[in-house]
């Protein structure tokens, strides 16, 4: 999804470099919800192997996104040509949407999550992060961590185009976990961490639905950042990305079969369906995955 060229970016909204200490990170955007006691492995070992070919990564040192965001990321035109600038603009758009919508829909105030972009590896409040761990939300410091190099991994390892709206979907999913944190529901992923109908899967599918909600409303007028109407090709790209990182596809690619008992994010079809539910309705109540009788059919609410 493209930004209007004259949109005004606030590069100070996004930072580079992580925090210290160790916590439990939940809600990896593109892998499995895993209780991350050490290093934030959001894909689980099957997903890591699928990304790295079964090898290990060199995680010596920390590389950070260059400090030139303020010089590079000024307008929507910059966001349309530079991945980091696109993330800056997407975060601003998400702030605009949730800052207005959440209080009206729930009575809860929206507080902005931190957002850290990095390359290589980074030490976070929830452990070490890298492109192989996948983007994630760390509730310990209410911050989204994202290695922009991960989008290339999506292309090369999962076959997703990972163009503009797909990239924006990733950030919107992670901020969706922040919304769950504000709502007090994010902990359900830890209480019931795996299985086809687990709290973890329901938590992740709801974040997909929240990402779709943002896409539904993002082109509305108002605010410093404006998005152009979503094209059919862009929507197809985002749907493809959601499906490419379903539990079943990741596990089948890694070991030739899927094990529903170990699911943490939902199947490819479920992730696509819940994203589309948010996109088509733009309604928070339609995203109540915790009340869904059948996660394959988002309209089947109790």
Short mmCIF file of C-alpha atoms in Angstrom, two decimals:
data_model
loop_
_atom_site.label_atom_id
_atom_site.label_comp_id
_atom_site.label_asym_id
_atom_site.label_seq_id
_atom_site.Cartn_x
_atom_site.Cartn_y
_atom_site.Cartn_z
CA UNK A 1 0.00 0.00 0.00
CA UNK A 2 1.52 3.30 -1.06
CA UNK A 3 1.63 6.49 0.97
CA UNK A 4 0.66 9.83 -0.42
CA UNK A 5 3.86 11.56 -1.46
CA UNK A 6 3.20 14.62 0.69
CA UNK A 7 2.66 12.66 3.91
CA UNK A 8 4.89 14.04 6.66
CA UNK A 9 7.02 11.46 8.47
CA UNK A 10 8.26 11.63 12.05
CA UNK A 11 11.43 9.56 11.98
CA UNK A 12 11.85 10.10 15.72
CA UNK A 13 8.93 7.73 16.28
CA UNK A 14 11.17 4.76 15.43
CA UNK A 15 14.53 4.01 17.02
CA UNK A 16 17.43 1.61 16.65
CA UNK A 17 19.07 -0.47 19.35
CA UNK A 18 17.42 -2.58 22.05
CA UNK A 19 16.94 -2.67 25.79
CA UNK A 20 18.59 -4.78 28.44
CA UNK A 21 17.51 -7.61 30.68
CA UNK A 22 15.49 -10.71 29.94
CA UNK A 23 11.75 -11.15 29.89
CA UNK A 24 9.16 -13.27 28.15
CA UNK A 25 8.29 -12.18 24.65
CA UNK A 26 5.04 -13.39 23.14
CA UNK A 27 3.36 -12.93 19.85
CA UNK A 28 5.92 -13.29 17.11
CA UNK A 29 4.38 -11.88 13.99
CA UNK A 30 5.42 -14.50 11.50
CA UNK A 31 6.29 -17.64 13.36
CA UNK A 32 5.07 -19.53 16.38
CA UNK A 33 4.08 -17.99 19.68
CA UNK A 34 6.78 -19.45 21.88
CA UNK A 35 7.49 -18.62 25.51
CA UNK A 36 10.78 -16.87 24.97
CA UNK A 37 12.83 -17.30 28.10
CA UNK A 38 16.14 -16.82 26.34
CA UNK A 39 16.36 -15.62 22.80
CA UNK A 40 13.02 -14.86 21.22
CA UNK A 41 12.74 -17.75 18.78
CA UNK A 42 9.41 -16.94 17.26
CA UNK A 43 9.49 -19.64 14.67
CA UNK A 44 10.35 -22.47 17.00
CA UNK A 45 13.16 -24.75 15.88
CA UNK A 46 11.31 -25.98 12.78
CA UNK A 47 10.89 -22.42 11.60
CA UNK A 48 14.47 -21.50 12.37
CA UNK A 49 15.70 -24.49 10.39
CA UNK A 50 13.43 -23.55 7.51
CA UNK A 51 14.93 -20.07 7.45
CA UNK A 52 18.57 -20.98 8.01
CA UNK A 53 18.77 -24.36 6.31
CA UNK A 54 19.30 -26.11 9.62
CA UNK A 55 22.46 -24.21 10.43
CA UNK A 56 23.22 -21.77 13.18
CA UNK A 57 23.59 -18.04 12.92
CA UNK A 58 26.56 -15.98 13.89
CA UNK A 59 25.15 -13.70 16.55
CA UNK A 60 28.37 -12.01 17.65
CA UNK A 61 27.81 -8.32 18.07
CA UNK A 62 24.86 -6.11 17.32
CA UNK A 63 24.24 -4.23 14.13
CA UNK A 64 21.80 -1.36 14.15
CA UNK A 65 19.82 0.43 11.52
CA UNK A 66 21.85 3.44 10.41
CA UNK A 67 21.17 6.68 12.17
CA UNK A 68 20.24 8.49 8.98
CA UNK A 69 16.48 7.94 9.28
CA UNK A 70 15.91 11.63 9.99
CA UNK A 71 17.67 12.59 6.78
CA UNK A 72 16.14 9.85 4.62
CA UNK A 73 12.60 9.59 5.96
CA UNK A 74 10.81 12.89 5.52
CA UNK A 75 7.81 12.29 3.25
CA UNK A 76 5.50 9.62 1.95
CA UNK A 77 7.57 9.52 -1.22
CA UNK A 78 10.51 8.35 0.91
CA UNK A 79 8.31 5.68 2.48
CA UNK A 80 7.43 4.35 -0.94
CA UNK A 81 11.08 3.74 -1.89
CA UNK A 82 12.82 2.87 1.40
CA UNK A 83 11.81 -0.08 3.61
CA UNK A 84 12.82 1.58 6.89
CA UNK A 85 10.96 4.74 5.95
CA UNK A 86 7.94 2.60 5.09
CA UNK A 87 8.02 1.18 8.62
CA UNK A 88 8.22 4.70 10.06
CA UNK A 89 5.17 5.75 8.06
CA UNK A 90 3.29 2.55 8.92
CA UNK A 91 3.84 3.07 12.63
CA UNK A 92 2.52 6.61 12.34
CA UNK A 93 -0.53 5.37 10.45
CA UNK A 94 -1.16 2.72 13.11
CA UNK A 95 -0.86 5.36 15.84
CA UNK A 96 -3.39 7.51 14.01
CA UNK A 97 -5.86 4.67 13.64
CA UNK A 98 -5.64 3.04 17.08
CA UNK A 99 -5.29 6.38 18.86
CA UNK A 100 -8.73 7.33 17.56
CA UNK A 101 -10.44 3.93 17.35
CA UNK A 102 -9.48 2.20 20.59
CA UNK A 103 -10.89 4.80 23.02
CA UNK A 104 -14.14 5.01 21.07
CA UNK A 105 -14.56 1.24 20.82
CA UNK A 106 -13.39 0.16 24.28
CA UNK A 107 -12.95 3.22 26.48
CA UNK A 108 -9.26 2.35 26.82
CA UNK A 109 -6.62 4.91 25.95
CA UNK A 110 -4.06 4.06 23.32
CA UNK A 111 -0.44 4.41 24.36
CA UNK A 112 2.16 4.26 21.63
CA UNK A 113 4.38 1.16 21.62
CA UNK A 114 8.10 1.53 21.20
CA UNK A 115 9.41 0.45 17.79
CA UNK A 116 12.99 -0.65 17.18
CA UNK A 117 14.42 -1.41 13.73
CA UNK A 118 17.73 -3.22 13.49
CA UNK A 119 19.83 -5.36 11.20
CA UNK A 120 21.80 -8.46 12.11
CA UNK A 121 21.11 -9.07 15.79
CA UNK A 122 19.93 -6.97 18.70
CA UNK A 123 19.67 -7.40 22.46
CA UNK A 124 16.15 -6.71 23.67
CA UNK A 125 14.30 -6.79 26.98
CA UNK A 126 13.02 -10.22 25.94
CA UNK A 127 16.35 -11.65 24.85
CA UNK A 128 18.34 -11.60 21.64
CA UNK A 129 16.58 -10.96 18.35
CA UNK A 130 17.63 -11.60 14.76
CA UNK A 131 16.05 -11.96 11.34
CA UNK A 132 15.61 -15.68 12.07
CA UNK A 133 13.59 -15.04 15.23
CA UNK A 134 11.11 -12.99 13.25
CA UNK A 135 9.58 -9.65 14.22
CA UNK A 136 8.01 -9.66 17.68
CA UNK A 137 6.35 -7.65 20.39
CA UNK A 138 7.99 -7.60 23.82
CA UNK A 139 5.48 -6.84 26.59
CA UNK A 140 8.29 -6.26 29.09
CA UNK A 141 9.00 -2.90 27.47
CA UNK A 142 5.92 -2.55 25.21
CA UNK A 143 8.13 -2.51 22.14
CA UNK A 144 8.04 -4.00 18.65
CA UNK A 145 11.38 -5.30 17.36
CA UNK A 146 11.86 -5.81 13.65
CA UNK A 147 14.84 -6.65 11.47
CA UNK A 148 13.96 -5.24 8.08
CA UNK A 149 16.11 -7.94 6.49
CA UNK A 150 13.41 -10.38 7.48
CA UNK A 151 11.34 -9.32 4.49
CA UNK A 152 13.99 -10.74 2.21
CA UNK A 153 13.82 -14.00 4.19
CA UNK A 154 10.07 -14.06 3.50
CA UNK A 155 10.81 -13.86 -0.21
CA UNK A 156 13.66 -16.34 -0.41
CA UNK A 157 12.54 -18.92 2.16
CA UNK A 158 8.74 -18.70 2.08
CA UNK A 159 8.09 -17.58 -1.48
CA UNK A 160 6.04 -14.53 -0.50
CA UNK A 161 6.44 -11.36 -2.54
CA UNK A 162 6.65 -9.32 0.70
CA UNK A 163 6.02 -6.04 -1.07
CA UNK A 164 4.57 -2.89 0.49
CA UNK A 165 1.28 -4.03 2.05
CA UNK A 166 2.77 -7.35 3.15
CA UNK A 167 5.52 -5.47 5.00
CA UNK A 168 2.98 -3.13 6.52
CA UNK A 169 0.88 -6.13 7.58
CA UNK A 170 3.84 -7.44 9.58
CA UNK A 171 4.13 -4.20 11.56
CA UNK A 172 0.35 -3.96 11.95
CA UNK A 173 0.25 -7.51 13.35
CA UNK A 174 2.90 -6.69 15.95
CA UNK A 175 1.15 -3.50 17.00
CA UNK A 176 -1.97 -5.66 17.22
CA UNK A 177 -0.22 -7.52 20.03
CA UNK A 178 0.31 -4.18 21.75
CA UNK A 179 -3.44 -3.57 21.52
CA UNK A 180 -4.01 -6.97 23.14
CA UNK A 181 -1.54 -5.98 25.85
CA UNK A 182 -3.56 -2.82 26.51
CA UNK A 183 -6.75 -4.90 26.57
CA UNK A 184 -5.26 -7.38 29.02
CA UNK A 185 -5.69 -10.40 26.73
CA UNK A 186 -2.12 -10.97 25.53
CA UNK A 187 -1.37 -13.29 28.44
CA UNK A 188 -3.75 -15.92 27.10
CA UNK A 189 -1.00 -17.00 24.73
CA UNK A 190 1.21 -17.96 27.66
CA UNK A 191 -1.56 -19.64 29.63
CA UNK A 192 -2.38 -21.99 26.74
CA UNK A 193 0.74 -21.98 24.52
CA UNK A 194 0.16 -24.59 21.82
CA UNK A 195 -2.43 -26.62 19.94
CA UNK A 196 -4.79 -26.05 17.04
CA UNK A 197 -7.40 -24.35 19.24
CA UNK A 198 -5.04 -22.96 21.86
CA UNK A 199 -4.98 -19.53 23.40
CA UNK A 200 -1.73 -18.92 21.53
CA UNK A 201 -3.33 -19.56 18.15
CA UNK A 202 -6.36 -17.45 19.04
CA UNK A 203 -4.08 -14.62 20.17
CA UNK A 204 -2.16 -14.67 16.90
CA UNK A 205 -5.23 -14.86 14.71
CA UNK A 206 -6.71 -11.90 16.54
CA UNK A 207 -3.54 -9.90 15.83
CA UNK A 208 -3.97 -10.82 12.16
CA UNK A 209 -7.55 -9.56 12.34
CA UNK A 210 -6.39 -6.33 13.99
CA UNK A 211 -3.90 -5.86 11.15
CA UNK A 212 -6.76 -6.21 8.70
CA UNK A 213 -8.77 -3.63 10.65
CA UNK A 214 -5.96 -1.15 10.26
CA UNK A 215 -5.81 -1.80 6.51
CA UNK A 216 -9.58 -1.20 6.31
CA UNK A 217 -9.32 2.22 7.96
CA UNK A 218 -5.82 3.34 6.93
CA UNK A 219 -6.93 5.14 3.77
CA UNK A 220 -9.41 7.38 5.63
CA UNK A 221 -8.60 11.06 5.55
CA UNK A 222 -6.99 12.86 8.45
CA UNK A 223 -3.57 12.82 10.06
CA UNK A 224 -0.07 13.58 8.87
CA UNK A 225 0.27 10.23 7.09
CA UNK A 226 -2.14 9.26 4.36
CA UNK A 227 -2.36 6.05 2.37
CA UNK A 228 -3.61 5.58 -1.15
CA UNK A 229 -6.45 3.11 -1.82
CA UNK A 230 -5.43 -0.53 -1.62
CA UNK A 231 -5.22 -2.24 -4.98
CA UNK A 232 -6.28 -5.81 -5.63
CA UNK A 233 -2.63 -6.76 -6.24
CA UNK A 234 -1.52 -5.26 -2.93
CA UNK A 235 -4.26 -7.04 -1.02
CA UNK A 236 -3.34 -10.30 -2.72
CA UNK A 237 0.28 -9.78 -1.67
CA UNK A 238 -0.68 -9.31 1.97
CA UNK A 239 -2.96 -12.36 1.92
CA UNK A 240 -0.17 -14.40 0.35
CA UNK A 241 2.23 -13.30 3.10
CA UNK A 242 -0.26 -14.25 5.82
CA UNK A 243 -0.67 -17.70 4.31
CA UNK A 244 3.02 -18.29 3.68
CA UNK A 245 3.79 -18.23 7.40
CA UNK A 246 0.94 -20.43 8.65
CA UNK A 247 1.99 -23.17 11.07
CA UNK A 248 1.10 -25.91 8.62
CA UNK A 249 3.18 -24.50 5.78
CA UNK A 250 6.19 -23.78 7.98
CA UNK A 251 6.14 -27.27 9.50
CA UNK A 252 5.57 -29.01 6.20
CA UNK A 253 8.49 -27.14 4.68
CA UNK A 254 10.73 -27.96 7.64
CA UNK A 255 9.89 -31.62 8.23
CA UNK A 256 7.41 -32.73 5.60
CA UNK A 257 4.32 -32.83 7.80
CA UNK A 258 2.27 -30.64 10.10
CA UNK A 259 1.57 -31.39 13.74
CA UNK A 260 -1.54 -29.49 14.92
CA UNK A 261 -0.72 -30.20 18.56
CA UNK A 262 2.31 -27.93 18.20
CA UNK A 263 0.55 -25.10 16.35
CA UNK A 264 1.09 -21.66 17.83
CA UNK A 265 -0.13 -19.24 15.12
CA UNK A 266 -2.79 -21.05 13.13
CA UNK A 267 -2.91 -22.50 9.67
CA UNK A 268 -2.28 -20.58 6.47
CA UNK A 269 -6.01 -20.55 5.69
CA UNK A 270 -6.90 -19.34 9.18
CA UNK A 271 -4.40 -16.51 9.12
CA UNK A 272 -5.68 -15.37 5.75
CA UNK A 273 -9.32 -15.63 6.83
CA UNK A 274 -8.89 -13.60 10.00
CA UNK A 275 -6.86 -10.90 8.26
CA UNK A 276 -9.63 -10.64 5.68
CA UNK A 277 -12.27 -10.49 8.41
CA UNK A 278 -10.58 -7.45 9.90
CA UNK A 279 -10.10 -5.90 6.49
CA UNK A 280 -13.68 -6.44 5.35
CA UNK A 281 -15.40 -5.36 8.57
CA UNK A 282 -13.03 -2.87 10.18
CA UNK A 283 -14.76 -3.86 13.41
CA UNK A 284 -13.10 -4.88 16.69
CA UNK A 285 -16.00 -7.12 17.70
CA UNK A 286 -15.55 -9.22 14.55
CA UNK A 287 -12.02 -10.06 15.74
CA UNK A 288 -13.05 -11.91 18.90
CA UNK A 289 -11.14 -15.09 18.16
CA UNK A 290 -11.52 -16.19 21.77
CA UNK A 291 -15.26 -16.64 21.23
CA UNK A 292 -14.99 -18.34 17.85
CA UNK A 293 -16.46 -21.85 17.83
CA UNK A 294 -14.58 -22.70 14.64
CA UNK A 295 -11.36 -20.84 13.87
CA UNK A 296 -11.71 -21.80 10.19
CA UNK A 297 -14.84 -19.65 9.98
CA UNK A 298 -14.38 -16.23 11.61
CA UNK A 299 -18.11 -15.53 11.57
CA UNK A 300 -18.80 -18.54 13.81
CA UNK A 301 -18.85 -16.68 17.13
CA UNK A 302 -20.59 -17.96 20.22
#
